[in-house]
CSV table of C-alpha atoms and ligand atoms in Angstrom, one decimal:
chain,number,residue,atom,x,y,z
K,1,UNK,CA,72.1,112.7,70.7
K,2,UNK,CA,74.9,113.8,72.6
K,3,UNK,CA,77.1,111.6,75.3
K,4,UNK,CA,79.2,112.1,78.0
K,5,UNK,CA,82.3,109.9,78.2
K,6,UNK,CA,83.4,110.0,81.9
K,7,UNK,CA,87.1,108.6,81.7
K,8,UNK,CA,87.0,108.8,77.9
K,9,UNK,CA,90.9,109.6,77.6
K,10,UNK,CA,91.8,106.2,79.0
K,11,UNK,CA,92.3,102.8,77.2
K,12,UNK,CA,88.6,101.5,77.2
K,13,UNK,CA,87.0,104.8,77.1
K,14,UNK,CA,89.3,106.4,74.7
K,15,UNK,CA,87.8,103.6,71.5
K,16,UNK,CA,84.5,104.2,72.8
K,17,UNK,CA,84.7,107.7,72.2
K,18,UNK,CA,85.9,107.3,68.8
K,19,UNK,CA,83.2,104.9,68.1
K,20,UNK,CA,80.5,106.8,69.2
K,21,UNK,CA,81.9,109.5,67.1
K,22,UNK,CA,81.9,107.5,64.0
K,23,UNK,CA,78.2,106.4,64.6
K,24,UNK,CA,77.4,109.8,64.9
K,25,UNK,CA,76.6,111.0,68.5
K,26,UNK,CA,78.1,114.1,70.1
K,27,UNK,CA,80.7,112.9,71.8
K,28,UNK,CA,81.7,115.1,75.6
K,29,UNK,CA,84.6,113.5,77.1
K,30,UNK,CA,85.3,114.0,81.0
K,31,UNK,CA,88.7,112.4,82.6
K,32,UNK,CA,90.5,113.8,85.2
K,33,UNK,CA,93.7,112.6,83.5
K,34,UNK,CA,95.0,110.8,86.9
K,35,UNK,CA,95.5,107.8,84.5
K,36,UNK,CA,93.9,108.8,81.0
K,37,UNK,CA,95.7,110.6,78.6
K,38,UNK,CA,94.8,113.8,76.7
K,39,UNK,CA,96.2,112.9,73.5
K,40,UNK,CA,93.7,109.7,73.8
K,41,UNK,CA,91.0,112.0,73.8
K,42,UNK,CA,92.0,114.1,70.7
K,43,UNK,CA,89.7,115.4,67.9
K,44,UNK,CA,87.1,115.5,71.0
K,45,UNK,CA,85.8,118.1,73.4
K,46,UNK,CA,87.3,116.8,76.7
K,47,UNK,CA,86.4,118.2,80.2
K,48,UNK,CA,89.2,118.1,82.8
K,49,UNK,CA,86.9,117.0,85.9
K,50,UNK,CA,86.6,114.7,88.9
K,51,UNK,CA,83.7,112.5,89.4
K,52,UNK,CA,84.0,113.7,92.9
K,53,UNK,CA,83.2,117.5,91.6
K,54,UNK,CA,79.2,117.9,91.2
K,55,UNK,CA,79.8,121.4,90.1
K,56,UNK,CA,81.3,120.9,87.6
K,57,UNK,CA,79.8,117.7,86.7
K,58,UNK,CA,76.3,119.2,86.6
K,59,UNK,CA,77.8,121.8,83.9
K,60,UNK,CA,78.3,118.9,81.3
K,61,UNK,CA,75.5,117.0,82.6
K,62,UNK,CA,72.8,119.8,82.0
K,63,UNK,CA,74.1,119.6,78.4
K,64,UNK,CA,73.8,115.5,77.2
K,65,UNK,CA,71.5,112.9,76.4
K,66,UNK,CA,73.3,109.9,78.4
K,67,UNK,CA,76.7,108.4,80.5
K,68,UNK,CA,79.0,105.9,80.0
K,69,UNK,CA,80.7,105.5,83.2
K,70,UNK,CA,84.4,104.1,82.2
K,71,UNK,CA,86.3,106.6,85.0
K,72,UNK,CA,87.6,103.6,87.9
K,73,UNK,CA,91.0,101.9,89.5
K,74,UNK,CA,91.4,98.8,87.7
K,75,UNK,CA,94.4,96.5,89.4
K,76,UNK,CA,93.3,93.8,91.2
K,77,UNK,CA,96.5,93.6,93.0
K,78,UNK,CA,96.5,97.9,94.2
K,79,UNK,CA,93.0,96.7,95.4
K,80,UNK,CA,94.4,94.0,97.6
K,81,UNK,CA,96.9,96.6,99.4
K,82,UNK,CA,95.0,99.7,99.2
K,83,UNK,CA,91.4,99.1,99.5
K,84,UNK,CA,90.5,102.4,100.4
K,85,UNK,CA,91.3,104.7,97.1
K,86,UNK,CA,89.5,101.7,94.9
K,87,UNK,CA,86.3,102.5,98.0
K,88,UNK,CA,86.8,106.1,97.6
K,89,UNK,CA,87.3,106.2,93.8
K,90,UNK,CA,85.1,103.2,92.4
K,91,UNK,CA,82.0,103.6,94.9
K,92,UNK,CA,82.1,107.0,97.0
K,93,UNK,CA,82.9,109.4,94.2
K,94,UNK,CA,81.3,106.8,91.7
K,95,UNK,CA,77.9,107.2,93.4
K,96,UNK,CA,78.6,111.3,93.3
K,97,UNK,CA,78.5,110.9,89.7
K,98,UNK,CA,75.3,109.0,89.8
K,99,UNK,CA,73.5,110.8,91.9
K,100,UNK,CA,74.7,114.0,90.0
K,101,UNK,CA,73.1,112.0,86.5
K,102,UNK,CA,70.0,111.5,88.1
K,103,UNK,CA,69.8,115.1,89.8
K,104,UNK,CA,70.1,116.4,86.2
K,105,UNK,CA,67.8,114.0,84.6
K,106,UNK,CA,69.6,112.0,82.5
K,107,UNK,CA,68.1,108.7,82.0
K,108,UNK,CA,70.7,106.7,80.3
K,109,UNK,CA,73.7,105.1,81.7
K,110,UNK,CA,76.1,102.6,81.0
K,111,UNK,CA,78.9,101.1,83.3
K,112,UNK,CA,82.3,99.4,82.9
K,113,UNK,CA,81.8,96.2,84.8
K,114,UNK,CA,83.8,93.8,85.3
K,115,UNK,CA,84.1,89.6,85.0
K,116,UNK,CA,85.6,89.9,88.5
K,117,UNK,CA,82.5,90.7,90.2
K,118,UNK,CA,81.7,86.8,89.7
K,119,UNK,CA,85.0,85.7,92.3
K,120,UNK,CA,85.9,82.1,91.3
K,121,UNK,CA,83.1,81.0,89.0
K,122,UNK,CA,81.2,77.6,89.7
K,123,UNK,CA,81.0,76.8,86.0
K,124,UNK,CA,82.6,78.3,82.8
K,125,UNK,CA,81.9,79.7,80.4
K,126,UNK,CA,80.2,82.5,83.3
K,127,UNK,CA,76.8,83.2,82.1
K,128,UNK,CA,75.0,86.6,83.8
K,129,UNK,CA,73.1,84.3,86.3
K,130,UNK,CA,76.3,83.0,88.7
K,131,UNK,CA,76.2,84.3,92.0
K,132,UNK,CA,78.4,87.4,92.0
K,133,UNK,CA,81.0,86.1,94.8
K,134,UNK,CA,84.1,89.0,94.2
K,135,UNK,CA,87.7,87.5,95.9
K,136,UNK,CA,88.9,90.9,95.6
K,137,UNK,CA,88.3,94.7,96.7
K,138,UNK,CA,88.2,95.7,92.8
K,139,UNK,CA,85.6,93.3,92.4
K,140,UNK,CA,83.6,94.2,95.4
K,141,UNK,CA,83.6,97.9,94.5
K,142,UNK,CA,82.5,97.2,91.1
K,143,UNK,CA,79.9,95.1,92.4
K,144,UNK,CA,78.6,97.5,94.6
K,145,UNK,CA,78.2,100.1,91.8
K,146,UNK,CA,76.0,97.2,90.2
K,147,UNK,CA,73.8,97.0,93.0
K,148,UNK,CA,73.8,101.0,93.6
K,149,UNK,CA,72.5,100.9,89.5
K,150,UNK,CA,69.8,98.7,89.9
K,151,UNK,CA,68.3,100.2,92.7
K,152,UNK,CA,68.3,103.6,91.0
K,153,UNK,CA,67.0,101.9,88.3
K,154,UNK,CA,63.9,100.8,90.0
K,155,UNK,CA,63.2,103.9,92.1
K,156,UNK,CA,64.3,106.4,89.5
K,157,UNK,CA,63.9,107.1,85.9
K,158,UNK,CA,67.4,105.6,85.3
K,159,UNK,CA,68.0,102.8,82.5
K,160,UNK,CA,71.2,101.2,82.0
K,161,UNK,CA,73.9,98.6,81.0
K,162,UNK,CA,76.4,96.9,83.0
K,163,UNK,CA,79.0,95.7,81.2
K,164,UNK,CA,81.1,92.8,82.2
K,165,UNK,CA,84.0,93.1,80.5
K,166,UNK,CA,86.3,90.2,80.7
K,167,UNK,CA,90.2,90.4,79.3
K,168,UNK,CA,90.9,93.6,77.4
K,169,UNK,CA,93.3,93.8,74.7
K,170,UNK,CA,94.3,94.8,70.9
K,171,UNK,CA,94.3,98.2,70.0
K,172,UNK,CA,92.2,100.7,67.5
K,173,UNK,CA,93.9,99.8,63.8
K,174,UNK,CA,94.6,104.0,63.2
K,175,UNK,CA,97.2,103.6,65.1
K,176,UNK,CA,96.0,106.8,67.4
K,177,UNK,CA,94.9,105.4,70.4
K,178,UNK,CA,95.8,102.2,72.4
K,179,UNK,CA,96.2,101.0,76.0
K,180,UNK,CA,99.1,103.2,78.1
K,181,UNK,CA,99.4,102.2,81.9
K,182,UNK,CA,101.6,102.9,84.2
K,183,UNK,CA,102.5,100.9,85.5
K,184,UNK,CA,102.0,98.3,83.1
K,185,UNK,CA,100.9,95.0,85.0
K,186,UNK,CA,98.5,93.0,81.5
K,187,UNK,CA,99.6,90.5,80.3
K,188,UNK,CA,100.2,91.4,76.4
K,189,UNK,CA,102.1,94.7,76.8
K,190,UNK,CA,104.0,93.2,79.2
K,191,UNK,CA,105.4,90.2,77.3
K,192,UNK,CA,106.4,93.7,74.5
K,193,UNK,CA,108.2,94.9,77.0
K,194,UNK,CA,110.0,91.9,77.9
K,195,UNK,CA,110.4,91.6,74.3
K,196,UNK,CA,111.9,95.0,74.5
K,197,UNK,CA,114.3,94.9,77.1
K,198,UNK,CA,112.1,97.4,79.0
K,199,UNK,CA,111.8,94.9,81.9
K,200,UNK,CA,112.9,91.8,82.6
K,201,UNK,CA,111.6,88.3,81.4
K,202,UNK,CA,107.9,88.2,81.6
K,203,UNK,CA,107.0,86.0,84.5
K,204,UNK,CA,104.8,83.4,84.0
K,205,UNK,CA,102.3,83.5,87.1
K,206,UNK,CA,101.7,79.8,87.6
K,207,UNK,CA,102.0,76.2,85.9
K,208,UNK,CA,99.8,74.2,88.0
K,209,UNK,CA,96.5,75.4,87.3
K,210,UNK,CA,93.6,72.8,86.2
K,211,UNK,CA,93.8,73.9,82.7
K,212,UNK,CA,95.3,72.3,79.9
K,213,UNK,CA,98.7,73.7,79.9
K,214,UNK,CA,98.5,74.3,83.6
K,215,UNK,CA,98.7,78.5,83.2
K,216,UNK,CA,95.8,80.6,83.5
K,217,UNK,CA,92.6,81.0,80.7
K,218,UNK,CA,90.9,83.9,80.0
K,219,UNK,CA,89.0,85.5,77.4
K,220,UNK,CA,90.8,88.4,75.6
K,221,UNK,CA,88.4,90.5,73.9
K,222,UNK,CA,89.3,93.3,71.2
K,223,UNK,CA,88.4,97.0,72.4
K,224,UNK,CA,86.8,98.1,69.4
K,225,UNK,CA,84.6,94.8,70.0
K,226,UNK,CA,83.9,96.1,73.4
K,227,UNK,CA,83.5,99.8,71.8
K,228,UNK,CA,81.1,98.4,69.4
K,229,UNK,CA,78.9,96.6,72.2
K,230,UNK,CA,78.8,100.3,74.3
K,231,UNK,CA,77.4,101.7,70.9
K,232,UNK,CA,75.0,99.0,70.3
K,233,UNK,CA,74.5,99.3,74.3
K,234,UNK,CA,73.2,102.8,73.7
K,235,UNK,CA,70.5,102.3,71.3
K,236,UNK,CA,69.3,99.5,73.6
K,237,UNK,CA,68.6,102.0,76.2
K,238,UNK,CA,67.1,104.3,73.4
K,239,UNK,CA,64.5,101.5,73.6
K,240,UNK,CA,63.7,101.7,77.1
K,241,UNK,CA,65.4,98.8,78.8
K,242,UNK,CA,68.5,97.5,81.0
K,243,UNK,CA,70.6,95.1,81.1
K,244,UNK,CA,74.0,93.3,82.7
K,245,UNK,CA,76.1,91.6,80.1
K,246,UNK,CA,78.9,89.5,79.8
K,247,UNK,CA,81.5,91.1,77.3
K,248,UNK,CA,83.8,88.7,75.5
K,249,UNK,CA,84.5,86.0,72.9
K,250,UNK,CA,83.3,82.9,74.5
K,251,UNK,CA,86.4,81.4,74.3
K,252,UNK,CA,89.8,81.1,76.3
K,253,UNK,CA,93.6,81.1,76.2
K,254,UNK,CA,96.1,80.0,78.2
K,255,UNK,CA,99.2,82.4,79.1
K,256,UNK,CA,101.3,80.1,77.4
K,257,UNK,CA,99.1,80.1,74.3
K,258,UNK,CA,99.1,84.0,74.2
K,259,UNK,CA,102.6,84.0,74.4
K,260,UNK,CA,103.4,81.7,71.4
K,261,UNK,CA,101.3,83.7,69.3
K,262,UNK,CA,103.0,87.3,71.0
K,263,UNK,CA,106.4,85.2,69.5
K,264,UNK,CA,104.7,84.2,65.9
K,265,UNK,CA,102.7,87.5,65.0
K,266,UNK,CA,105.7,89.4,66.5
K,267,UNK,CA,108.5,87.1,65.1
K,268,UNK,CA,110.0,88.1,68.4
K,269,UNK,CA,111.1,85.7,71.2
K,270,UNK,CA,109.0,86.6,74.4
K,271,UNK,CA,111.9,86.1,77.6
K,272,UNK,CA,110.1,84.3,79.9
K,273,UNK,CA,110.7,83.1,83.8
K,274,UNK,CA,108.3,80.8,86.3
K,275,UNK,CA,106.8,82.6,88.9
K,276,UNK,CA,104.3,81.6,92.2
K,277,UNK,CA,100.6,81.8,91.1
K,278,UNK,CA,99.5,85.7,91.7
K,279,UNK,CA,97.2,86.1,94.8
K,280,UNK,CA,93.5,86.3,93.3
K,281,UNK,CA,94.0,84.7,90.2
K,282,UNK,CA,91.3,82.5,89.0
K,283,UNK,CA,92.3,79.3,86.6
K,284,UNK,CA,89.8,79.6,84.3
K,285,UNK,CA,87.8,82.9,83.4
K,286,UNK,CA,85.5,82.4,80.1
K,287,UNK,CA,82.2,84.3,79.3
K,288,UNK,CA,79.3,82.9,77.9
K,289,UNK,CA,78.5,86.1,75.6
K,290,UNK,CA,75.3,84.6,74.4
K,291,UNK,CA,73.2,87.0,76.0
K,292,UNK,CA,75.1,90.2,74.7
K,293,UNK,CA,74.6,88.2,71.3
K,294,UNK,CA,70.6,87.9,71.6
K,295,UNK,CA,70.0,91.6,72.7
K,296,UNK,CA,72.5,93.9,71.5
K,297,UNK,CA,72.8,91.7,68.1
K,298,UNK,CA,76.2,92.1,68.5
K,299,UNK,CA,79.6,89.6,68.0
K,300,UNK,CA,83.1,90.1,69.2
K,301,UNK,CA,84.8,90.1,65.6
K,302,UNK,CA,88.9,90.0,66.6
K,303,UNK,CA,90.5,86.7,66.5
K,304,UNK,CA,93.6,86.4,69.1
K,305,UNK,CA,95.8,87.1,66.3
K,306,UNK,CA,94.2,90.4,65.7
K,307,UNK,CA,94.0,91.2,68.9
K,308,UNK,CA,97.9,90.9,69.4
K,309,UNK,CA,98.7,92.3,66.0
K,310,UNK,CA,97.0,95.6,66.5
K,311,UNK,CA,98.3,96.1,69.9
K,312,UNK,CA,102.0,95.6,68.4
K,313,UNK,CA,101.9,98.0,65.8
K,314,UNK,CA,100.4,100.0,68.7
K,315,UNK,CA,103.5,99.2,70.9
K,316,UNK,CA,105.7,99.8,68.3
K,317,UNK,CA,104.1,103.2,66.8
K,318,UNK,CA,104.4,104.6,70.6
K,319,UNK,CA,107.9,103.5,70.8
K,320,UNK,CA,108.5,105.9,67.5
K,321,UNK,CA,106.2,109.0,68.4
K,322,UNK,CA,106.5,108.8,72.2
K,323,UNK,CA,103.4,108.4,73.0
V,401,UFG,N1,99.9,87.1,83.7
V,401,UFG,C1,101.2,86.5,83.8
V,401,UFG,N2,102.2,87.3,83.8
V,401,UFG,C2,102.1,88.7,83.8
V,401,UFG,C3,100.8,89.3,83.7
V,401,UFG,C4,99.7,88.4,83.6
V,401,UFG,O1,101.3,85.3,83.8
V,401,UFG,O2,103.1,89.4,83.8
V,401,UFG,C5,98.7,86.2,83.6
V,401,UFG,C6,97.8,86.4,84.8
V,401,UFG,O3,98.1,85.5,85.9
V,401,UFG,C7,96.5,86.0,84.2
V,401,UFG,C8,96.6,86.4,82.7
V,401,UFG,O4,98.0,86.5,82.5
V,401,UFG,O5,96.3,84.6,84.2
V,401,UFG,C9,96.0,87.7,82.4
V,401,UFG,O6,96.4,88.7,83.3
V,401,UFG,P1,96.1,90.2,83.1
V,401,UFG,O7,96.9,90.9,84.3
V,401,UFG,O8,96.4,90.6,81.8
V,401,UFG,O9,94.6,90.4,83.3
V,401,UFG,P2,93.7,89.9,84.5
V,401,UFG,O10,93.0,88.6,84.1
V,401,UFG,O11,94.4,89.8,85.8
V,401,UFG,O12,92.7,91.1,84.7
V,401,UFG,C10,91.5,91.2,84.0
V,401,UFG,C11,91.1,92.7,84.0
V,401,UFG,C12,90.8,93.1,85.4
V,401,UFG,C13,89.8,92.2,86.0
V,401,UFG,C14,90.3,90.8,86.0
V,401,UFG,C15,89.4,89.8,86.6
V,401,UFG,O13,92.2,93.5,83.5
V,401,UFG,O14,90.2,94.4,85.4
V,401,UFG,O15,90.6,90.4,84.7
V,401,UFG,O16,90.1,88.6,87.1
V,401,UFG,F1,89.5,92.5,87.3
């Protein structure tokens, strides 16, 4: 069985690829390395491509079994000021690549959601059924992928997954492949780099908040659990069915709390200085992963301390190679 990886040499897509390669499947990767990396996809065939190009889309296409869709803009804040490239890139060229996959009759797809399609949630932890109410245009254009997938679904012979990831982090334990962004705007690597001198103090985007602390929660999930859960995803859709799905732990931390433990795994102090709350951020953003539990049989397995010690060693390994 044989998959394409569109945007396999970024961060998400990158441990994926590797994990799909480790289960077994033939692995394709596509990226147009605007913002992937092709040492991220090494030891893997990789296709320099656009989503935008149906020629040569249909090339790769004609040749695997299913899609995982993890090519898309991802900075809330870019959204805000330039709506139009996360339009173009996220829904125009996104729905080229659909209709390209369902022109070549490929029946199995699975998309790189988000937890932002839900807005500012009426409850947490966010199960599946909230109303999807995005506060931002990289929420919206996510969303409307969503809604372009399910009505493929239903008209065509398309199953899929939508994923909802919810915080990112951590990094593969070989040491090979990681998160690199440009600019870097997550919180994690950017407390490392205020650790490192390579910007200033890490600002701390609000205090008065309705949480605990008063900073923001969220849910920081490992990438190989992600990974594993896009695996797991794929043998679902073996079986015939779709799905949308909450990815993440189940339970939050503040951006205080992530930074002490940045400061005890790393043994580093992280710089800090208050800032105004970011436009668009929500207080509290917490996934009820139940449902990913029940169907996928599936867990997120990295603690928080994982997560930041792996993407350290990452930090620090790219510091040494150059990466
Ligand atoms: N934060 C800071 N200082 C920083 C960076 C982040 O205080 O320098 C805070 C943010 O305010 C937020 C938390 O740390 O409360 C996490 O911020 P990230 O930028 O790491 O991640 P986001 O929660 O903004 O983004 C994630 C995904 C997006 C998704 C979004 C939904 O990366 O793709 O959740 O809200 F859209």
């Amino acid at each position: 069985m044989s998959v394409l990886v569109v945007g396999g040499a970024g961060y998400i897509g990158s441990h994926t690829a590797q994990a799909l390669k480790r289960r077994g499947y033939e692995v394709v990767v596509y990226d147009n390395l605007s913002t992937g990396h092709a040492v991220l996809a090494d030891g893997l065939e990789l296709v320099v491509g656009d989503i935008s190009d149906t020629a040569k889309l249909s090339q790769v296409l004609r040749r695997v079994d299913a899609v995982m869709h993890f090519a898309a803009f991802a900075y809330v804040g870019e959204s805000v000021e330039n709506p139009r490239k996360y339009f173009k890139n996220n829904v125009q060229d996104g729905l080229t690549l659909l209709n390209a996959v369902v022109d070549c009759k490929v029946s199995k797809f699975i998309f790189s959601s988000t937890c932002a399609v839900y807005g500012i949630p009426a409850r947490v932890p966010i199960t599946e059924d909230l109303p999807r109410l995005p506060v931002n245009p990289y929420g919206a254009s996510k969303l409307a992928f969503e809604f372009a997938l399910e009505a493929y679904g239903r008209a065509y012979d398309l199953r899929f997954v939508s994923f909802r990831y919810f915080n990112a982090a951590g990094a593969d334990e070989t040491g090979k492949i990681g998160e690199i962004h440009a600019p870097e705007t997550h919180l994690i690597p950017s407390a490392f780099e205020a650790i490192g001198g390579e910007r200033g103090a890490l600002q701390i985007f609000g205090d008065d908040y309705p949480t605990p602390d008063g900073t923001c929660v969220r849910d920081y999930i490992h990438v190989n659990d992600l990974a594993d859960a896009h695996v797991l995803g794929m043998e679902y859709l073996e079986n015939g069915r779709s799905a949308k799905l909450n990815l993440g732990t189940g339970r939050g931390y503040s951006v205080r709390e992530v930074i002490s433990t940045i400061e005890r795994i790393s043994g580093r102090k992280v710089p800090t200085q208050m800032a105004p709350r970011r436009p668009g951020d929500p207080a509290e953003l917490v996934a009820d992963p139940s449902q990913a539990e029940k169907v996928l049989s599936w867990k997120a397995k990295y603690s928080l301390d994982q997560i930041v010690a792996t993407a350290w060693s990452w930090a620090q390994s790219r510091k040494k190679t150059g990466k």
